[in-house]
PDB file of C-alpha atoms (C1' of nucleotides) in Angstrom:
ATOM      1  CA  UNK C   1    -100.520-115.339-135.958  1.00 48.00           C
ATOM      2  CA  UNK C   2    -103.150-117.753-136.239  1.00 50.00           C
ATOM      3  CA  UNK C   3    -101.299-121.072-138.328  1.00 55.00           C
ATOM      4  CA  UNK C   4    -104.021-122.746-138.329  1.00 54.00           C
ATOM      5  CA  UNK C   5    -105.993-121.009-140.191  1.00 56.00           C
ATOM      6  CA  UNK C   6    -103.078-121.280-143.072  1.00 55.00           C
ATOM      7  CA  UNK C   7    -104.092-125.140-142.507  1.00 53.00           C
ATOM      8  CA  UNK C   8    -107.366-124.661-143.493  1.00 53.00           C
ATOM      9  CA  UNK C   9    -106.844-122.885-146.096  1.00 53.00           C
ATOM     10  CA  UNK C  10    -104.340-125.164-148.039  1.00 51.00           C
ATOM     11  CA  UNK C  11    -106.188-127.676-146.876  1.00 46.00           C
ATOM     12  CA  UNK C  12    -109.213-126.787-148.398  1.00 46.00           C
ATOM     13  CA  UNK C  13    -107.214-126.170-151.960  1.00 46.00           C
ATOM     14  CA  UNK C  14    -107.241-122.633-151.990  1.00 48.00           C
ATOM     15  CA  UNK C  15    -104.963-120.668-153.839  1.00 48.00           C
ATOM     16  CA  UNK C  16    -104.383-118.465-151.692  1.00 49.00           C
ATOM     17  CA  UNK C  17    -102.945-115.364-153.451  1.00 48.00           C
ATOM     18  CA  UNK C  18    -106.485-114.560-154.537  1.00 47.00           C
ATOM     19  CA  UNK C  19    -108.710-114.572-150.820  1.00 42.00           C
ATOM     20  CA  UNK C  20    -106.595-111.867-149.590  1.00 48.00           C
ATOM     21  CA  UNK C  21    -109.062-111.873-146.754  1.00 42.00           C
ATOM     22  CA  UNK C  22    -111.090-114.631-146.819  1.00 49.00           C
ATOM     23  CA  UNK C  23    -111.982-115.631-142.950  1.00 48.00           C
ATOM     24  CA  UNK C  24    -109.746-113.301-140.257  1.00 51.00           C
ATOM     25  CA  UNK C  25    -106.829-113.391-142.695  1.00 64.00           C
ATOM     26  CA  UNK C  26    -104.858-110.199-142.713  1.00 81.00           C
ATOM     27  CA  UNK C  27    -103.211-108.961-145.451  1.00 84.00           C
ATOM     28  CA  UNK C  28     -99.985-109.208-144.169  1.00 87.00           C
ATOM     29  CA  UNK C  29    -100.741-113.094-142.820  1.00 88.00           C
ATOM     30  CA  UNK C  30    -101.798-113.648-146.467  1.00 90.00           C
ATOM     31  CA  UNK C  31     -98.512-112.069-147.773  1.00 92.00           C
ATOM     32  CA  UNK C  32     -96.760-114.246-145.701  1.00 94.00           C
ATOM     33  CA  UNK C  33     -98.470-117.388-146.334  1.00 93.00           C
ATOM     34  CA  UNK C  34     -97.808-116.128-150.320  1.00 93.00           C
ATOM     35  CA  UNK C  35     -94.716-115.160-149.680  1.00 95.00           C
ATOM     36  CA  UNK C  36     -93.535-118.911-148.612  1.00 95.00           C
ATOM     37  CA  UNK C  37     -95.712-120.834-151.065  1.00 95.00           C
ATOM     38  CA  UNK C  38     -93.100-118.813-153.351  1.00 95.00           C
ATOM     39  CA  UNK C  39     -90.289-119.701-151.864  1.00 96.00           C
ATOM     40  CA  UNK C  40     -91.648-123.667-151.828  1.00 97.00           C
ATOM     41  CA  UNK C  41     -92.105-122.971-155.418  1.00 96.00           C
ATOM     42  CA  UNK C  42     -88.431-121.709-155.988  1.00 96.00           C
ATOM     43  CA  UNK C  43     -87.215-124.618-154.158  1.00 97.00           C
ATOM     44  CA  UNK C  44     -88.667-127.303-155.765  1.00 97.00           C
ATOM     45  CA  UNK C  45     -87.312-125.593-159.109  1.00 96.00           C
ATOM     46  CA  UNK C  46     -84.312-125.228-158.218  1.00 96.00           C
ATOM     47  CA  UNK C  47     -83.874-128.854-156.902  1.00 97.00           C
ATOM     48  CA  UNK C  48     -85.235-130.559-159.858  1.00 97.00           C
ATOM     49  CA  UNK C  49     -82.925-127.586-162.271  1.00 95.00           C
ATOM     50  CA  UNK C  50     -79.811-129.753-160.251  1.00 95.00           C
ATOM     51  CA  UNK C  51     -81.084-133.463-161.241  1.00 96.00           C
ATOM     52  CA  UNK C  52     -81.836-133.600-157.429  1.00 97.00           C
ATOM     53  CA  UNK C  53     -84.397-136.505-155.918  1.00 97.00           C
ATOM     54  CA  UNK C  54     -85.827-135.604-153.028  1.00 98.00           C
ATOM     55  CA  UNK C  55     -83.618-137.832-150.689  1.00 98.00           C
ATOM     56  CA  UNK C  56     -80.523-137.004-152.354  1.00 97.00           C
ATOM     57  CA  UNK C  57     -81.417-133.210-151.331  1.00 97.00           C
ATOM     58  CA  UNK C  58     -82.828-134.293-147.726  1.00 97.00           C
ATOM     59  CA  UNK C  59     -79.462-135.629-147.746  1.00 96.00           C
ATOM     60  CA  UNK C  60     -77.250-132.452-148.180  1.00 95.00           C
ATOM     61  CA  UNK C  61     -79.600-130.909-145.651  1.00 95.00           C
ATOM     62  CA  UNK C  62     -79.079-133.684-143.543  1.00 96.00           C
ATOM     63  CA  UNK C  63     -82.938-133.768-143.330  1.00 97.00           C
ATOM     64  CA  UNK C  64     -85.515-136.482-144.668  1.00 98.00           C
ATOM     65  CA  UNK C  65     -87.617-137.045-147.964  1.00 98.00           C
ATOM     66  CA  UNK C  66     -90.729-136.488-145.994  1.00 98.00           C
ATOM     67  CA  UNK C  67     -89.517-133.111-144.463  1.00 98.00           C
ATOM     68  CA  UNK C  68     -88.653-131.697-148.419  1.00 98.00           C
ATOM     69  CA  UNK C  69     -91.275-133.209-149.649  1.00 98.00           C
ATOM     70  CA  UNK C  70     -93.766-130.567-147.035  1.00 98.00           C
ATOM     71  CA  UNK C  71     -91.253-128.215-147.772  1.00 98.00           C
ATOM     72  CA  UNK C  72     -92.360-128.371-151.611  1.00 98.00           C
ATOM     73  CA  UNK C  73     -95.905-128.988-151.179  1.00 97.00           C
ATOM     74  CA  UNK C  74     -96.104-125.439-148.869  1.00 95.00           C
ATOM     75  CA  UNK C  75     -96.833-127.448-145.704  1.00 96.00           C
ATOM     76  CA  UNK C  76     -97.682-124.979-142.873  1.00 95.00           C
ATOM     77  CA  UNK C  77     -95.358-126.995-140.712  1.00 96.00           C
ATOM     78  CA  UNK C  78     -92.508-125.338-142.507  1.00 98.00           C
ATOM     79  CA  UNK C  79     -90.792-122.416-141.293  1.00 98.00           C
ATOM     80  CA  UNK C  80     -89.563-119.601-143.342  1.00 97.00           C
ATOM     81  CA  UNK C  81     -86.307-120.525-141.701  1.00 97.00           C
ATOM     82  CA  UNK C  82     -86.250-123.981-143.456  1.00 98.00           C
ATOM     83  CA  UNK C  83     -86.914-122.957-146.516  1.00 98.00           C
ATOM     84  CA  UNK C  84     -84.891-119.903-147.151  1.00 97.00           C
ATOM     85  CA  UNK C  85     -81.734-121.869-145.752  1.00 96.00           C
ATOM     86  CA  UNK C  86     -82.245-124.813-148.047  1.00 97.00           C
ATOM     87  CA  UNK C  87     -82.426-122.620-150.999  1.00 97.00           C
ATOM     88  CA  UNK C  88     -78.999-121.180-149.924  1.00 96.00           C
ATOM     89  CA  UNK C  89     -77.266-124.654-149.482  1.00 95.00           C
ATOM     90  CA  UNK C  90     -78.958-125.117-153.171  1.00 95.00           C
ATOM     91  CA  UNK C  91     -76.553-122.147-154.275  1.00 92.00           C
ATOM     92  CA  UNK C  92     -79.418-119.870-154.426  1.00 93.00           C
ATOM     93  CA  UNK C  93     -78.194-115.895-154.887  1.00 89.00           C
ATOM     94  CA  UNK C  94     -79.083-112.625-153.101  1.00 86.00           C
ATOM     95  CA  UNK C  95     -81.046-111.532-156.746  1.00 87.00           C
ATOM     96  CA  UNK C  96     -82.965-114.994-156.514  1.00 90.00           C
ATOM     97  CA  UNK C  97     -84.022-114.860-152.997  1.00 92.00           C
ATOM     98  CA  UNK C  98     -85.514-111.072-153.563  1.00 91.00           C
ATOM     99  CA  UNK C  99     -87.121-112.134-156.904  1.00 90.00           C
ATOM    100  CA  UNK C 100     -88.821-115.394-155.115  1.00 89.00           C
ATOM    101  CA  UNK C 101     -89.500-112.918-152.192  1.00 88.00           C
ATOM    102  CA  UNK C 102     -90.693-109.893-155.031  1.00 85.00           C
ATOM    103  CA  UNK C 103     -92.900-112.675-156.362  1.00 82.00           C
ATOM    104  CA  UNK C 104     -94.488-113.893-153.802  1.00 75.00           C
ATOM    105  CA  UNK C 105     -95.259-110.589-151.441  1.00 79.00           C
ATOM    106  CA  UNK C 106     -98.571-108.957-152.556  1.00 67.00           C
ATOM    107  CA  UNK C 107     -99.281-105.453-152.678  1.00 57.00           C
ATOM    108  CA  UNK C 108    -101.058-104.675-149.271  1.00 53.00           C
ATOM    109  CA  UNK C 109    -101.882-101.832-147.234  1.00 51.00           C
ATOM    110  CA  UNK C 110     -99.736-100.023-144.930  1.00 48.00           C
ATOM    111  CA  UNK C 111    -100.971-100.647-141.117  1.00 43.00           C
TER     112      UNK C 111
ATOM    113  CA  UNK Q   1     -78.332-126.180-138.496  1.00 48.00           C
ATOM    114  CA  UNK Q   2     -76.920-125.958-135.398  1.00 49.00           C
ATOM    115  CA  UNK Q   3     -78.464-122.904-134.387  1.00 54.00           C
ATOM    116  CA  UNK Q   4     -75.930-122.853-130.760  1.00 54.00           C
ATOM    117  CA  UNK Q   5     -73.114-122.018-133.065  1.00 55.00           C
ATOM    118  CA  UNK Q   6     -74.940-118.832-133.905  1.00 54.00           C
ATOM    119  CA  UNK Q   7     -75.701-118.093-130.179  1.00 52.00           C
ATOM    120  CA  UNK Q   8     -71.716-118.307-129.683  1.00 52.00           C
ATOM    121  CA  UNK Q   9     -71.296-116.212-132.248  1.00 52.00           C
ATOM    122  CA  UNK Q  10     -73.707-113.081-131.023  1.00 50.00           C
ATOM    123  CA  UNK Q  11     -73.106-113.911-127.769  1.00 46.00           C
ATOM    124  CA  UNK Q  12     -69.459-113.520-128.352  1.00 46.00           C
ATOM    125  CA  UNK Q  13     -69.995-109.612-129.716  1.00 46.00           C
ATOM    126  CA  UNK Q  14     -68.526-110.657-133.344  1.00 47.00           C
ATOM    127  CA  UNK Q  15     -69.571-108.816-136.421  1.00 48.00           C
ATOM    128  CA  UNK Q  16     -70.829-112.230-138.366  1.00 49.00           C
ATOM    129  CA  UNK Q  17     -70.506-110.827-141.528  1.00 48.00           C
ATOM    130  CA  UNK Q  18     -66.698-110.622-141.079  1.00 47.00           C
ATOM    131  CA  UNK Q  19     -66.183-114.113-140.377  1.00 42.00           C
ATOM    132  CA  UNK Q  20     -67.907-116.181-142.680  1.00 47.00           C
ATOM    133  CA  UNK Q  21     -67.106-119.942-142.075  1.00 42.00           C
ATOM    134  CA  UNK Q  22     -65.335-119.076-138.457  1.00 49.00           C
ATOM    135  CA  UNK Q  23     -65.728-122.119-136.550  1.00 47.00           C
ATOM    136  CA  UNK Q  24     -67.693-125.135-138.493  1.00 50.00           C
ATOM    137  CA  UNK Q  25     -70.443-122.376-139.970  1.00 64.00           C
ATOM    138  CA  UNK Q  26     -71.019-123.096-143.390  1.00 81.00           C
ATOM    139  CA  UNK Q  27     -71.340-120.640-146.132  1.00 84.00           C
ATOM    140  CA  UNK Q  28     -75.166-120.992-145.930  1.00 87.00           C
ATOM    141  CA  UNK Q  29     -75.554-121.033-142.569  1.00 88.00           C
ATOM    142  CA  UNK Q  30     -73.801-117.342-142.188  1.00 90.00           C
ATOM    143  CA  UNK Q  31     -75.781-116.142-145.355  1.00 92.00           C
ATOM    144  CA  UNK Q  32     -78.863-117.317-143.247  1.00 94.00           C
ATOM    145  CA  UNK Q  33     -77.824-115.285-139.920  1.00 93.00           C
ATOM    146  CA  UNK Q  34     -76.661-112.283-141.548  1.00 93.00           C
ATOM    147  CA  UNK Q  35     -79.733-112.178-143.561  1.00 95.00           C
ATOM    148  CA  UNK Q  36     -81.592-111.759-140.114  1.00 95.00           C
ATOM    149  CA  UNK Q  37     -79.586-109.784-139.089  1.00 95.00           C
ATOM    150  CA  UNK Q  38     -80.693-107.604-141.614  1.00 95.00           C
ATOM    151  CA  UNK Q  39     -84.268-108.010-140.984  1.00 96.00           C
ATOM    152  CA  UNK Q  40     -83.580-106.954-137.402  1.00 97.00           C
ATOM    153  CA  UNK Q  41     -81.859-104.079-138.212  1.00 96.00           C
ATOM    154  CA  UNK Q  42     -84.944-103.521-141.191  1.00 96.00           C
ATOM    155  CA  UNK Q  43     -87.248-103.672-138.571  1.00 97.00           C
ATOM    156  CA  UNK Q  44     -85.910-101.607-136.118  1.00 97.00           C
ATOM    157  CA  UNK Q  45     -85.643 -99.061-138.724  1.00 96.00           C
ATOM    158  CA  UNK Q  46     -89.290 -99.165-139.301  1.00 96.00           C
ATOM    159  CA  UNK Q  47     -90.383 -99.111-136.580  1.00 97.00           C
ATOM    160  CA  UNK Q  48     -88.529 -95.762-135.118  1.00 97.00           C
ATOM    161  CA  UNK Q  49     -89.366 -94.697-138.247  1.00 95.00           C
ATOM    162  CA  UNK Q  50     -92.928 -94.547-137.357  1.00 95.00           C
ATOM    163  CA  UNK Q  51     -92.205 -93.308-133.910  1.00 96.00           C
ATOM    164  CA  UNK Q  52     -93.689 -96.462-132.061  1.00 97.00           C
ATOM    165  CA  UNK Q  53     -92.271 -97.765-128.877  1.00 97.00           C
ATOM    166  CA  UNK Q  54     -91.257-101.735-128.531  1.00 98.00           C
ATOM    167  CA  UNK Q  55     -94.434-101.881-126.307  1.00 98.00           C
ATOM    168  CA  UNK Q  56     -96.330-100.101-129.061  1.00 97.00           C
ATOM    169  CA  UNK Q  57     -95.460-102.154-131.892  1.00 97.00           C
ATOM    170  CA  UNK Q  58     -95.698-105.393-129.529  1.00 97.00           C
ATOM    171  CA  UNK Q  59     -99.078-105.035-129.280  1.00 96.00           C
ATOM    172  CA  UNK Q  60    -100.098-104.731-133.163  1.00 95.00           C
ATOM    173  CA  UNK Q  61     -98.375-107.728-133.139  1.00 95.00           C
ATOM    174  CA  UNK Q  62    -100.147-109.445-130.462  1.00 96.00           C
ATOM    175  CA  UNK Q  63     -96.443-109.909-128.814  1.00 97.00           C
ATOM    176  CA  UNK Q  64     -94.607-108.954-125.762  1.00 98.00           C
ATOM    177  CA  UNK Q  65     -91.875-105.834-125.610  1.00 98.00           C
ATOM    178  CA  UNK Q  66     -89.542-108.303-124.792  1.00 98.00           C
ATOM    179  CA  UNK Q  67     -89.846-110.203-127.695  1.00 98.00           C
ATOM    180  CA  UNK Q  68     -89.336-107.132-130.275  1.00 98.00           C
ATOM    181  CA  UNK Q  69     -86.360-105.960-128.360  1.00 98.00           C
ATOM    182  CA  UNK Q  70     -84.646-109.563-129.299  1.00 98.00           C
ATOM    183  CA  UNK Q  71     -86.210-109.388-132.789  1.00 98.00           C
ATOM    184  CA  UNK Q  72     -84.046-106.261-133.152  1.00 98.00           C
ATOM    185  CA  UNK Q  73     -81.062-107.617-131.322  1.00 97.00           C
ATOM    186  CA  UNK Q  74     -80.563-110.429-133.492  1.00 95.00           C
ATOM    187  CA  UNK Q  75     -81.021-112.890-130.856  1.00 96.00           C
ATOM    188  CA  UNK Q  76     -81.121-116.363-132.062  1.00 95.00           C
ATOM    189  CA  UNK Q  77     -84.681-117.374-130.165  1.00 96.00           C
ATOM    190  CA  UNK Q  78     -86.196-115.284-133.166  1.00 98.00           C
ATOM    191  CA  UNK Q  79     -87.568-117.193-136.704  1.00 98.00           C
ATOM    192  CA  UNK Q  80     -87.000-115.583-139.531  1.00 97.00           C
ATOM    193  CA  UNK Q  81     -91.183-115.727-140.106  1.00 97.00           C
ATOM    194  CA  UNK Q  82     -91.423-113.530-137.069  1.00 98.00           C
ATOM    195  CA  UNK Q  83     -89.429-110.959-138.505  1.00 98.00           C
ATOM    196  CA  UNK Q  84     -91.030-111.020-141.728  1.00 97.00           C
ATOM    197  CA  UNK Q  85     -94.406-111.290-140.582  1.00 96.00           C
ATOM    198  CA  UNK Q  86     -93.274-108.017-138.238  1.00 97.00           C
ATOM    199  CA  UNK Q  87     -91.766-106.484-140.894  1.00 97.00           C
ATOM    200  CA  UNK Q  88     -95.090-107.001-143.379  1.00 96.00           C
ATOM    201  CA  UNK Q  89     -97.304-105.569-140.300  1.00 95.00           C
ATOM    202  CA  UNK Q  90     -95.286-102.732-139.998  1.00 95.00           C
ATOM    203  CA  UNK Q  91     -96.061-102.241-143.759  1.00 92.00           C
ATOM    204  CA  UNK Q  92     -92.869-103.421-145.553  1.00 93.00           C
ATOM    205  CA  UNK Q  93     -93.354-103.370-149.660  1.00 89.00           C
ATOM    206  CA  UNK Q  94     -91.980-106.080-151.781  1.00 86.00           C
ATOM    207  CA  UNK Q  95     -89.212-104.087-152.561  1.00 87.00           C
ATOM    208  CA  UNK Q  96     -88.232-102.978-148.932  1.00 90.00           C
ATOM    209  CA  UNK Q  97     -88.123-106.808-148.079  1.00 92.00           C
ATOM    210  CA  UNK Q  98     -86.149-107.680-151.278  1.00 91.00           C
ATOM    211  CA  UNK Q  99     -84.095-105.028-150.369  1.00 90.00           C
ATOM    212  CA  UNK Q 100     -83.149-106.176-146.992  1.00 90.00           C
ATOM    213  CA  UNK Q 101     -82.958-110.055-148.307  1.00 89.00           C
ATOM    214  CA  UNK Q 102     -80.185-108.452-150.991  1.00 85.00           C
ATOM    215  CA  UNK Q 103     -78.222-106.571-148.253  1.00 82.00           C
ATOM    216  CA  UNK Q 104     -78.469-109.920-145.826  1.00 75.00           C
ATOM    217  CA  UNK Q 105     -77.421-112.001-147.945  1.00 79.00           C
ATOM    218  CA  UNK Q 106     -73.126-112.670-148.893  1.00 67.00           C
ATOM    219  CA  UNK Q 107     -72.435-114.212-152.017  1.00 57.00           C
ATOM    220  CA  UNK Q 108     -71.400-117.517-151.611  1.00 52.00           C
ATOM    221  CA  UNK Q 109     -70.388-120.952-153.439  1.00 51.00           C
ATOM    222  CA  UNK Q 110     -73.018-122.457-154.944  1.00 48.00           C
ATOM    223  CA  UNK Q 111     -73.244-126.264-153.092  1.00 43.00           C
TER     224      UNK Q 111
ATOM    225  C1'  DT T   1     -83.370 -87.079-105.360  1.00 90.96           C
ATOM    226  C1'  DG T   2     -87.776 -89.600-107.426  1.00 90.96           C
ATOM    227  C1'  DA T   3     -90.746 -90.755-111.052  1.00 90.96           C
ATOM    228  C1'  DC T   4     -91.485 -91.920-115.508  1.00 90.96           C
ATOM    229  C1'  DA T   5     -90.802 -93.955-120.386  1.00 90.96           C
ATOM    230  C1'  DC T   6     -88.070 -96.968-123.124  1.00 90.96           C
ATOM    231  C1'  DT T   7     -85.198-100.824-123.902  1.00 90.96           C
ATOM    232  C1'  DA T   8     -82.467-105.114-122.619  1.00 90.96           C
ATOM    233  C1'  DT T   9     -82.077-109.698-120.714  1.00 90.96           C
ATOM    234  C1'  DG T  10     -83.224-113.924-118.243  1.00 90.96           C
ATOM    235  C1'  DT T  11     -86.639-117.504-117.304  1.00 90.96           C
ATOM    236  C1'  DC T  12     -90.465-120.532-118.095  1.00 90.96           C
ATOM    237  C1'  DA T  13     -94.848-123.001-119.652  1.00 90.96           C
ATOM    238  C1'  DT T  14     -96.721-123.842-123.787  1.00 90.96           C
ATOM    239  C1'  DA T  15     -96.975-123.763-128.858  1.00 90.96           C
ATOM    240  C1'  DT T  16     -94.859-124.876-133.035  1.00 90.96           C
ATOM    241  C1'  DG T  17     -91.255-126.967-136.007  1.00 90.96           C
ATOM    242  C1'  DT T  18     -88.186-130.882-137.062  1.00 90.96           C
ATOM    243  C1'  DG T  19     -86.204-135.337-138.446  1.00 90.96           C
ATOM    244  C1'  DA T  20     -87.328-139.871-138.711  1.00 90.96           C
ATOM    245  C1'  DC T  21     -90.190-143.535-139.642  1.00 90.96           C
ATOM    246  C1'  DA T  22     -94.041-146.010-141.788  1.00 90.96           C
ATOM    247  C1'  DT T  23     -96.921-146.258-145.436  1.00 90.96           C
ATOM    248  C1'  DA T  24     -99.362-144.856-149.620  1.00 90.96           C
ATOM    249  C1'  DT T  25     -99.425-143.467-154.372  1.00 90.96           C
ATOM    250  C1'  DA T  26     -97.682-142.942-159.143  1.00 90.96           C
ATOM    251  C1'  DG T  27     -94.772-144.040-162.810  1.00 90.96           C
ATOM    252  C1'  DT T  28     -91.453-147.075-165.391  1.00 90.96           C
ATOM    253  C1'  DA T  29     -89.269-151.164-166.834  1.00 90.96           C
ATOM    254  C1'  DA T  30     -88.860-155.967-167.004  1.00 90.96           C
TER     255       DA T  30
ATOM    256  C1'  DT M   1     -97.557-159.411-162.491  1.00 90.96           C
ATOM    257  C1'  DT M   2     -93.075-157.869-159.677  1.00 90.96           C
ATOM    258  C1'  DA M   3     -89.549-154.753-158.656  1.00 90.96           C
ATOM    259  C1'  DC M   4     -87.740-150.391-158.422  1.00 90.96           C
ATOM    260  C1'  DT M   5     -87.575-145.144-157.992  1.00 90.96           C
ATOM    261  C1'  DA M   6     -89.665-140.906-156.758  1.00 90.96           C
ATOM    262  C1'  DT M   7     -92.942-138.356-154.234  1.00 90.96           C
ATOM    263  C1'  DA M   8     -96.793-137.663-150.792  1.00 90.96           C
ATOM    264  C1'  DT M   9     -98.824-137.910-146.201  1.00 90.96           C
ATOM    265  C1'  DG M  10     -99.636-139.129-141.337  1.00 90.96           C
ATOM    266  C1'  DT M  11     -97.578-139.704-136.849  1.00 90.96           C
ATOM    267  C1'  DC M  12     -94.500-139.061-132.990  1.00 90.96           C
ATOM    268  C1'  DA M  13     -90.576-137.898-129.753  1.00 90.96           C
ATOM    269  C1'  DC M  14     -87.754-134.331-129.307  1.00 90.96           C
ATOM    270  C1'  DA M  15     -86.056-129.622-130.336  1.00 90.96           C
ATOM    271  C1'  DT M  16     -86.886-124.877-130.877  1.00 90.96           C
ATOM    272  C1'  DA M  17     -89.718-120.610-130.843  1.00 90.96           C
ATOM    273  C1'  DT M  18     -93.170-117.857-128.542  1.00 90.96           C
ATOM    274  C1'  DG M  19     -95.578-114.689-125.343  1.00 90.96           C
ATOM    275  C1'  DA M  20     -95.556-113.384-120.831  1.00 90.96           C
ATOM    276  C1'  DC M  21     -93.481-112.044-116.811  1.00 90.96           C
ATOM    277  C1'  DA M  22     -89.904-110.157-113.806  1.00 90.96           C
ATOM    278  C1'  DT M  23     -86.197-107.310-113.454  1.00 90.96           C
ATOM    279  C1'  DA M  24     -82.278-104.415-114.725  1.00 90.96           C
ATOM    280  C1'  DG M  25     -80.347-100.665-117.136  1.00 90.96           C
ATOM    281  C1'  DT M  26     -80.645 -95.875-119.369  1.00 90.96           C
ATOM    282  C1'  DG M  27     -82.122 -91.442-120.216  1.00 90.96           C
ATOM    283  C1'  DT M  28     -85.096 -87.379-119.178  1.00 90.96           C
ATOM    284  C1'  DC M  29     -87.651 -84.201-116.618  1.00 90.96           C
ATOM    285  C1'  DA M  30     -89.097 -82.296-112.534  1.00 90.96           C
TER     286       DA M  30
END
DNA sequence: TGACACTATGTCATATGTGACATATAGTAA
DNA sequence: TTACTATATGTCACATATGACATAGTGTCA
């Protein structure tokens, strides 16, 4: 579970859906680390699809500009949690969810 | 996100599904819990499937019996990155999770 | 009965996430 | 230039999640 090696990794301006493995990374902490940057991607569409700023949707989440603003950029301080809930306050469907979630899980391995 | 309202909830035996906005919970917020609900009850499925104890799977995932057992009981202590990140160890396909994101999640107003 | 394997539940120290704030940057319009 | 809007980024106090541990319950096999 090693987050900080996410850090480095976005840090370093990797994109990450192509170093499956690059340092300790598993495949499934890589899917999962995909699987959000996917999710960040889907939010920031969706927002900007609703003539949303960035406060005005902090706002309806009763969160703050900065926090969306990580939430967008894939910021390994956001959970999973935070975004999938703010794309359902966005309206976001069942089919969306699995599509962002379709999108953004690689094919790995079985362990 | 008050996450106590969803400890009330579980705590209180109800079948969340049923009662959408019981109490203050917003749509989104019970789209959210029954969604990991349906992780739990994903993972669970999995793992049984592969005929691995809570201790067994606990340790491929570097985590404690106790923890998996509330992973499948839906208790509210558990992220939704746990689960996935459980469920992608355990081997879970795109599809599987986009299945269980589908079956999780109500339809609901969009906000 | 006891002994064992599996699961559930409560607690706690520590790790991680969160909202809020300050501040920086970029673009636009006057 | 200034002023304004939108977004990015760093920090911090506080909230929540985590693994570990203890312990209880449940079933099975002698």
């Amino acid at each position: 579970m090693k987050k900080s090696k996410r850090a480095k990794l976005t840090a370093a301006g990797w994109a990450v859906g192509s170093v499956q493995d690059f340092l300790g990374l598993s495949a499934a902490d890589a899917a999962l680390i995909e699987l959000k940057l996917s999710l960040s991607r889907s939010l920031r569409d969706r927002r900007q699809r609703r003539g949303l700023s960035q406060v005005e949707l902090a706002k309806r989440l009763r969160s703050s500009q900065s926090r969306v603003a990580k939430m967008e950029a894939g910021d390994p301080s956001v959970s999973m949690d935070l975004l999938v809930s703010s794309l359902l306050v966005l309206g976001a469907s069942a089919d969306e969810l699995a599509k962002a979630i379709r999108s953004g899980v690689g094919r790995h391995a079985a362990a």
